[in-house]
Amino acid sequence: MPYLVSSIIAVVTALIILMTRYEADDSAITQEIERAKSMFITIDEFANTYIQSGGDMTKINFEQLFDDGILLGNMTKDIPTSTANVKVTAGAIADKSFTATLEFSNSKIKWQIVPIVEYKINDYKNVEIDLGKSVGAGYQLFIDFSKEGALMGRNPFSENFLGREFCEKIFFGSFINNATSISSSTGTLNQIVTTSGTSSDGKIACVVFK
């Protein structure tokens, strides 16, 4: 009998530990998803402010938003010329402003915003989107959370949730689940690259129409 009781206690204890661990995991990913949502909303508000102040949507990027005083003062990490406070002309020869990325404080999610350019791409449903019809009427947002442990711990759930619940439902955008980067090459500048992309690599893109 003592052996049976001790065995039951051991099993119950193991279950409690297991359930507690999963609850902690659920709490961590829920918190990180909510943080990602607030960041997404903040970036969209940056874009709205840029539009309302007369900004050219064919030149939108984080360097431009910084130069225009739209980004918060401490948001300068990975903004190419922000430390020198040098203004750039987006799209000019040798300009690197489109490659500017943004990371919020205490977050490992990297964001990159660029204009919509003329090309065609398939969304996560494999539906072709002709972006040539939307040049100057929105932006492309590349999101890299491959170094964010909580989100990667539940991938591809994280990719699908961020893409479908945020990109599609909140911002009415087109979700690109196999995005790997934004091209900085001549001829394909600012096109979303999907080569070798998967639905579990922690990288997605969202095309938001304004």
PDB file of C-alpha atoms in Angstrom:
ATOM      1  CA  MET A   1       0.000   0.000   0.000  1.00  0.00           C
ATOM      2  CA  PRO A   2       2.712   2.575   0.861  1.00  0.00           C
ATOM      3  CA  TYR A   3       4.341   1.774  -2.479  1.00  0.00           C
ATOM      4  CA  LEU A   4       1.035   2.335  -4.300  1.00  0.00           C
ATOM      5  CA  VAL A   5       0.430   5.624  -2.497  1.00  0.00           C
ATOM      6  CA  SER A   6       3.954   6.845  -3.199  1.00  0.00           C
ATOM      7  CA  SER A   7       3.560   5.856  -6.846  1.00  0.00           C
ATOM      8  CA  ILE A   8       0.298   7.805  -7.113  1.00  0.00           C
ATOM      9  CA  ILE A   9       1.904  10.819  -5.443  1.00  0.00           C
ATOM     10  CA  ALA A  10       4.834  10.609  -7.852  1.00  0.00           C
ATOM     11  CA  VAL A  11       2.523  10.479 -10.871  1.00  0.00           C
ATOM     12  CA  VAL A  12       0.390  13.379  -9.601  1.00  0.00           C
ATOM     13  CA  THR A  13       3.504  15.421  -8.852  1.00  0.00           C
ATOM     14  CA  ALA A  14       4.847  14.765 -12.336  1.00  0.00           C
ATOM     15  CA  LEU A  15       1.531  15.834 -13.867  1.00  0.00           C
ATOM     16  CA  ILE A  16       1.483  19.031 -11.812  1.00  0.00           C
ATOM     17  CA  ILE A  17       5.024  19.870 -12.907  1.00  0.00           C
ATOM     18  CA  LEU A  18       4.146  19.094 -16.521  1.00  0.00           C
ATOM     19  CA  MET A  19       0.960  21.180 -16.436  1.00  0.00           C
ATOM     20  CA  THR A  20       2.738  24.042 -14.707  1.00  0.00           C
ATOM     21  CA  ARG A  21       5.436  24.008 -17.347  1.00  0.00           C
ATOM     22  CA  TYR A  22       2.918  24.142 -20.175  1.00  0.00           C
ATOM     23  CA  GLU A  23       0.971  26.904 -18.443  1.00  0.00           C
ATOM     24  CA  ALA A  24       4.205  28.854 -18.116  1.00  0.00           C
ATOM     25  CA  ASP A  25       4.975  28.230 -21.778  1.00  0.00           C
ATOM     26  CA  ASP A  26       1.468  29.329 -22.773  1.00  0.00           C
ATOM     27  CA  SER A  27       1.816  32.438 -20.646  1.00  0.00           C
ATOM     28  CA  ALA A  28       5.174  33.281 -22.210  1.00  0.00           C
ATOM     29  CA  ILE A  29       3.980  32.943 -25.791  1.00  0.00           C
ATOM     30  CA  THR A  30       0.729  34.785 -25.051  1.00  0.00           C
ATOM     31  CA  GLN A  31       2.703  37.659 -23.591  1.00  0.00           C
ATOM     32  CA  GLU A  32       5.106  37.741 -26.534  1.00  0.00           C
ATOM     33  CA  ILE A  33       2.274  37.617 -29.073  1.00  0.00           C
ATOM     34  CA  GLU A  34       0.574  40.533 -27.333  1.00  0.00           C
ATOM     35  CA  ARG A  35       3.851  42.450 -27.400  1.00  0.00           C
ATOM     36  CA  ALA A  36       4.261  41.699 -31.104  1.00  0.00           C
ATOM     37  CA  LYS A  37       0.710  42.919 -31.695  1.00  0.00           C
ATOM     38  CA  SER A  38       1.412  46.226 -29.949  1.00  0.00           C
ATOM     39  CA  MET A  39       4.610  46.651 -31.990  1.00  0.00           C
ATOM     40  CA  PHE A  40       2.743  45.946 -35.233  1.00  0.00           C
ATOM     41  CA  ILE A  41       0.081  48.512 -34.312  1.00  0.00           C
ATOM     42  CA  THR A  42       2.758  51.055 -33.385  1.00  0.00           C
ATOM     43  CA  ILE A  43       4.537  50.622 -36.719  1.00  0.00           C
ATOM     44  CA  ASP A  44       1.258  50.996 -38.596  1.00  0.00           C
ATOM     45  CA  GLU A  45       0.626  54.212 -36.673  1.00  0.00           C
ATOM     46  CA  PHE A  46       4.088  55.424 -37.709  1.00  0.00           C
ATOM     47  CA  ALA A  47       3.058  54.766 -41.318  1.00  0.00           C
ATOM     48  CA  ASN A  48      -0.264  56.568 -40.823  1.00  0.00           C
ATOM     49  CA  THR A  49       1.521  59.579 -39.356  1.00  0.00           C
ATOM     50  CA  TYR A  50       3.902  59.570 -42.326  1.00  0.00           C
ATOM     51  CA  ILE A  51       0.948  59.527 -44.737  1.00  0.00           C
ATOM     52  CA  GLN A  52      -0.943  62.252 -42.878  1.00  0.00           C
ATOM     53  CA  SER A  53       2.131  64.485 -42.880  1.00  0.00           C
ATOM     54  CA  GLY A  54       2.387  64.221 -46.659  1.00  0.00           C
ATOM     55  CA  GLY A  55       5.034  61.508 -46.873  1.00  0.00           C
ATOM     56  CA  ASP A  56       5.733  59.757 -50.160  1.00  0.00           C
ATOM     57  CA  MET A  57       4.714  56.106 -49.747  1.00  0.00           C
ATOM     58  CA  THR A  58       7.066  55.079 -52.552  1.00  0.00           C
ATOM     59  CA  LYS A  59       9.939  56.048 -50.251  1.00  0.00           C
ATOM     60  CA  ILE A  60       8.788  54.808 -46.847  1.00  0.00           C
ATOM     61  CA  ASN A  61      11.415  53.131 -44.649  1.00  0.00           C
ATOM     62  CA  PHE A  62      12.584  53.410 -41.055  1.00  0.00           C
ATOM     63  CA  GLU A  63      15.439  55.766 -41.931  1.00  0.00           C
ATOM     64  CA  GLN A  64      12.960  58.109 -43.602  1.00  0.00           C
ATOM     65  CA  LEU A  65      10.602  57.891 -40.626  1.00  0.00           C
ATOM     66  CA  PHE A  66      13.513  58.729 -38.333  1.00  0.00           C
ATOM     67  CA  ASP A  67      14.581  61.683 -40.463  1.00  0.00           C
ATOM     68  CA  ASP A  68      11.017  63.003 -40.439  1.00  0.00           C
ATOM     69  CA  GLY A  69      10.877  62.868 -36.638  1.00  0.00           C
ATOM     70  CA  ILE A  70       8.198  60.169 -36.570  1.00  0.00           C
ATOM     71  CA  LEU A  71      10.171  57.460 -34.765  1.00  0.00           C
ATOM     72  CA  LEU A  72      10.656  57.785 -31.030  1.00  0.00           C
ATOM     73  CA  GLY A  73      13.995  59.289 -30.070  1.00  0.00           C
ATOM     74  CA  ASN A  74      15.507  56.057 -28.739  1.00  0.00           C
ATOM     75  CA  MET A  75      14.629  54.020 -31.828  1.00  0.00           C
ATOM     76  CA  THR A  76      17.926  54.282 -33.648  1.00  0.00           C
ATOM     77  CA  LYS A  77      19.350  50.755 -33.545  1.00  0.00           C
ATOM     78  CA  ASP A  78      20.107  49.541 -37.081  1.00  0.00           C
ATOM     79  CA  ILE A  79      18.998  52.868 -38.589  1.00  0.00           C
ATOM     80  CA  PRO A  80      21.993  53.488 -40.917  1.00  0.00           C
ATOM     81  CA  THR A  81      22.620  57.213 -40.464  1.00  0.00           C
ATOM     82  CA  SER A  82      20.659  58.008 -37.323  1.00  0.00           C
ATOM     83  CA  THR A  83      23.693  58.211 -35.045  1.00  0.00           C
ATOM     84  CA  ALA A  84      25.167  60.911 -37.266  1.00  0.00           C
ATOM     85  CA  ASN A  85      21.731  62.458 -37.799  1.00  0.00           C
ATOM     86  CA  VAL A  86      22.355  62.531 -41.537  1.00  0.00           C
ATOM     87  CA  LYS A  87      19.245  62.898 -43.647  1.00  0.00           C
ATOM     88  CA  VAL A  88      18.914  60.644 -46.671  1.00  0.00           C
ATOM     89  CA  THR A  89      17.004  60.713 -49.915  1.00  0.00           C
ATOM     90  CA  ALA A  90      15.274  57.358 -50.214  1.00  0.00           C
ATOM     91  CA  GLY A  91      16.105  55.675 -53.488  1.00  0.00           C
ATOM     92  CA  ALA A  92      19.103  57.858 -54.283  1.00  0.00           C
ATOM     93  CA  ILE A  93      22.300  56.275 -55.594  1.00  0.00           C
ATOM     94  CA  ALA A  94      24.088  54.266 -52.877  1.00  0.00           C
ATOM     95  CA  ASP A  95      21.184  54.884 -50.506  1.00  0.00           C
ATOM     96  CA  LYS A  96      20.847  52.138 -47.889  1.00  0.00           C
ATOM     97  CA  SER A  97      17.816  53.532 -46.094  1.00  0.00           C
ATOM     98  CA  PHE A  98      15.478  50.798 -47.326  1.00  0.00           C
ATOM     99  CA  THR A  99      17.609  48.224 -45.473  1.00  0.00           C
ATOM    100  CA  ALA A 100      17.024  49.962 -42.138  1.00  0.00           C
ATOM    101  CA  THR A 101      15.485  47.679 -39.523  1.00  0.00           C
ATOM    102  CA  LEU A 102      13.864  48.416 -36.196  1.00  0.00           C
ATOM    103  CA  GLU A 103      13.993  46.578 -32.873  1.00  0.00           C
ATOM    104  CA  PHE A 104      11.911  47.678 -29.927  1.00  0.00           C
ATOM    105  CA  SER A 105      13.410  47.808 -26.454  1.00  0.00           C
ATOM    106  CA  ASN A 106      13.825  44.385 -24.794  1.00  0.00           C
ATOM    107  CA  SER A 107      12.626  42.564 -27.897  1.00  0.00           C
ATOM    108  CA  LYS A 108      14.469  40.344 -30.348  1.00  0.00           C
ATOM    109  CA  ILE A 109      11.925  40.803 -33.133  1.00  0.00           C
ATOM    110  CA  LYS A 110      13.350  42.674 -36.102  1.00  0.00           C
ATOM    111  CA  TRP A 111      11.085  44.770 -38.345  1.00  0.00           C
ATOM    112  CA  GLN A 112      11.748  46.227 -41.802  1.00  0.00           C
ATOM    113  CA  ILE A 113       9.332  48.479 -43.672  1.00  0.00           C
ATOM    114  CA  VAL A 114       9.638  49.242 -47.386  1.00  0.00           C
ATOM    115  CA  PRO A 115       7.358  50.590 -50.125  1.00  0.00           C
ATOM    116  CA  ILE A 116       5.157  48.414 -52.293  1.00  0.00           C
ATOM    117  CA  VAL A 117       6.855  47.973 -55.655  1.00  0.00           C
ATOM    118  CA  GLU A 118       5.712  46.521 -58.958  1.00  0.00           C
ATOM    119  CA  TYR A 119       5.950  42.724 -58.984  1.00  0.00           C
ATOM    120  CA  LYS A 120       3.822  39.647 -58.358  1.00  0.00           C
ATOM    121  CA  ILE A 121       3.970  37.363 -55.335  1.00  0.00           C
ATOM    122  CA  ASN A 122       1.931  34.498 -53.902  1.00  0.00           C
ATOM    123  CA  ASP A 123       0.423  34.731 -50.425  1.00  0.00           C
ATOM    124  CA  TYR A 124       0.211  31.854 -47.927  1.00  0.00           C
ATOM    125  CA  LYS A 125      -2.844  30.496 -49.761  1.00  0.00           C
ATOM    126  CA  ASN A 126      -0.752  30.428 -52.949  1.00  0.00           C
ATOM    127  CA  VAL A 127      -2.941  33.153 -54.456  1.00  0.00           C
ATOM    128  CA  GLU A 128      -1.014  35.450 -56.773  1.00  0.00           C
ATOM    129  CA  ILE A 129      -1.040  39.142 -55.854  1.00  0.00           C
ATOM    130  CA  ASP A 130      -0.242  41.771 -58.477  1.00  0.00           C
ATOM    131  CA  LEU A 131       1.367  44.510 -56.407  1.00  0.00           C
ATOM    132  CA  GLY A 132       1.862  46.717 -59.445  1.00  0.00           C
ATOM    133  CA  LYS A 133      -1.685  47.942 -58.862  1.00  0.00           C
ATOM    134  CA  SER A 134      -0.871  49.132 -55.340  1.00  0.00           C
ATOM    135  CA  VAL A 135       2.410  51.034 -55.755  1.00  0.00           C
ATOM    136  CA  GLY A 136       2.296  54.103 -53.521  1.00  0.00           C
ATOM    137  CA  ALA A 137      -0.786  52.815 -51.710  1.00  0.00           C
ATOM    138  CA  GLY A 138       0.628  50.863 -48.801  1.00  0.00           C
ATOM    139  CA  TYR A 139       3.771  49.244 -47.453  1.00  0.00           C
ATOM    140  CA  GLN A 140       5.511  45.901 -47.070  1.00  0.00           C
ATOM    141  CA  LEU A 141       6.558  44.815 -43.598  1.00  0.00           C
ATOM    142  CA  PHE A 142       9.135  42.073 -43.064  1.00  0.00           C
ATOM    143  CA  ILE A 143       9.147  40.492 -39.605  1.00  0.00           C
ATOM    144  CA  ASP A 144      12.016  38.346 -38.326  1.00  0.00           C
ATOM    145  CA  PHE A 145      11.397  36.727 -34.937  1.00  0.00           C
ATOM    146  CA  SER A 146      13.848  33.859 -35.455  1.00  0.00           C
ATOM    147  CA  LYS A 147      15.789  34.932 -32.341  1.00  0.00           C
ATOM    148  CA  GLU A 148      12.725  35.327 -30.133  1.00  0.00           C
ATOM    149  CA  GLY A 149      12.691  32.134 -28.070  1.00  0.00           C
ATOM    150  CA  ALA A 150       9.081  32.199 -26.878  1.00  0.00           C
ATOM    151  CA  LEU A 151       7.665  32.564 -30.386  1.00  0.00           C
ATOM    152  CA  MET A 152      10.085  30.099 -31.958  1.00  0.00           C
ATOM    153  CA  GLY A 153       9.208  27.571 -29.269  1.00  0.00           C
ATOM    154  CA  ARG A 154       5.712  27.339 -30.755  1.00  0.00           C
ATOM    155  CA  ASN A 155       6.453  27.771 -34.432  1.00  0.00           C
ATOM    156  CA  PRO A 156       4.752  27.388 -36.968  1.00  0.00           C
ATOM    157  CA  PHE A 157       1.816  28.374 -34.733  1.00  0.00           C
ATOM    158  CA  SER A 158       3.466  31.751 -34.168  1.00  0.00           C
ATOM    159  CA  GLU A 159       3.873  32.448 -37.879  1.00  0.00           C
ATOM    160  CA  ASN A 160       0.280  31.542 -38.658  1.00  0.00           C
ATOM    161  CA  PHE A 161      -1.087  33.529 -35.737  1.00  0.00           C
ATOM    162  CA  LEU A 162       0.903  36.681 -36.501  1.00  0.00           C
ATOM    163  CA  GLY A 163       0.075  36.386 -40.182  1.00  0.00           C
ATOM    164  CA  ARG A 164      -3.603  35.514 -40.041  1.00  0.00           C
ATOM    165  CA  GLU A 165      -4.761  37.221 -36.857  1.00  0.00           C
ATOM    166  CA  PHE A 166      -2.690  40.397 -37.173  1.00  0.00           C
ATOM    167  CA  CYS A 167      -1.709  40.889 -40.814  1.00  0.00           C
ATOM    168  CA  GLU A 168      -4.994  39.711 -42.317  1.00  0.00           C
ATOM    169  CA  LYS A 169      -7.665  40.386 -39.705  1.00  0.00           C
ATOM    170  CA  ILE A 170      -6.403  43.586 -38.073  1.00  0.00           C
ATOM    171  CA  PHE A 171      -4.627  45.275 -40.982  1.00  0.00           C
ATOM    172  CA  PHE A 172      -6.470  43.601 -43.888  1.00  0.00           C
ATOM    173  CA  GLY A 173      -3.105  42.792 -45.415  1.00  0.00           C
ATOM    174  CA  SER A 174      -1.706  39.931 -47.468  1.00  0.00           C
ATOM    175  CA  PHE A 175       0.251  37.386 -45.424  1.00  0.00           C
ATOM    176  CA  ILE A 176       3.426  35.973 -46.992  1.00  0.00           C
ATOM    177  CA  ASN A 177       4.409  33.011 -44.817  1.00  0.00           C
ATOM    178  CA  ASN A 178       7.558  31.946 -46.689  1.00  0.00           C
ATOM    179  CA  ALA A 179       9.319  35.315 -46.762  1.00  0.00           C
ATOM    180  CA  THR A 180      13.045  35.246 -46.008  1.00  0.00           C
ATOM    181  CA  SER A 181      14.150  38.845 -46.596  1.00  0.00           C
ATOM    182  CA  ILE A 182      13.609  42.052 -48.541  1.00  0.00           C
ATOM    183  CA  SER A 183      15.738  42.333 -51.663  1.00  0.00           C
ATOM    184  CA  SER A 184      18.260  45.168 -51.770  1.00  0.00           C
ATOM    185  CA  SER A 185      19.503  44.268 -55.247  1.00  0.00           C
ATOM    186  CA  THR A 186      19.117  46.437 -58.318  1.00  0.00           C
ATOM    187  CA  GLY A 187      16.204  45.245 -60.409  1.00  0.00           C
ATOM    188  CA  THR A 188      14.434  43.539 -57.514  1.00  0.00           C
ATOM    189  CA  LEU A 189      14.784  46.327 -54.943  1.00  0.00           C
ATOM    190  CA  ASN A 190      12.229  46.034 -52.121  1.00  0.00           C
ATOM    191  CA  GLN A 191      10.690  42.831 -53.402  1.00  0.00           C
ATOM    192  CA  ILE A 192       9.913  40.169 -50.799  1.00  0.00           C
ATOM    193  CA  VAL A 193      12.287  37.225 -51.218  1.00  0.00           C
ATOM    194  CA  THR A 194      10.726  33.794 -50.675  1.00  0.00           C
ATOM    195  CA  THR A 195      13.511  31.505 -51.910  1.00  0.00           C
ATOM    196  CA  SER A 196      13.990  28.631 -49.425  1.00  0.00           C
ATOM    197  CA  GLY A 197      11.410  30.171 -47.099  1.00  0.00           C
ATOM    198  CA  THR A 198       9.312  27.923 -44.861  1.00  0.00           C
ATOM    199  CA  SER A 199       6.355  28.292 -42.512  1.00  0.00           C
ATOM    200  CA  SER A 200       8.508  27.617 -39.466  1.00  0.00           C
ATOM    201  CA  ASP A 201      11.679  29.704 -39.886  1.00  0.00           C
ATOM    202  CA  GLY A 202      10.460  32.663 -37.847  1.00  0.00           C
ATOM    203  CA  LYS A 203      10.277  35.011 -40.829  1.00  0.00           C
ATOM    204  CA  ILE A 204       7.123  36.386 -42.438  1.00  0.00           C
ATOM    205  CA  ALA A 205       5.980  39.413 -44.402  1.00  0.00           C
ATOM    206  CA  CYS A 206       2.780  41.401 -44.553  1.00  0.00           C
ATOM    207  CA  VAL A 207       1.681  43.671 -47.383  1.00  0.00           C
ATOM    208  CA  VAL A 208      -0.549  46.382 -45.922  1.00  0.00           C
ATOM    209  CA  PHE A 209      -2.730  48.416 -48.249  1.00  0.00           C
ATOM    210  CA  LYS A 210      -3.697  52.001 -47.423  1.00  0.00           C
TER     211      LYS A 210
END
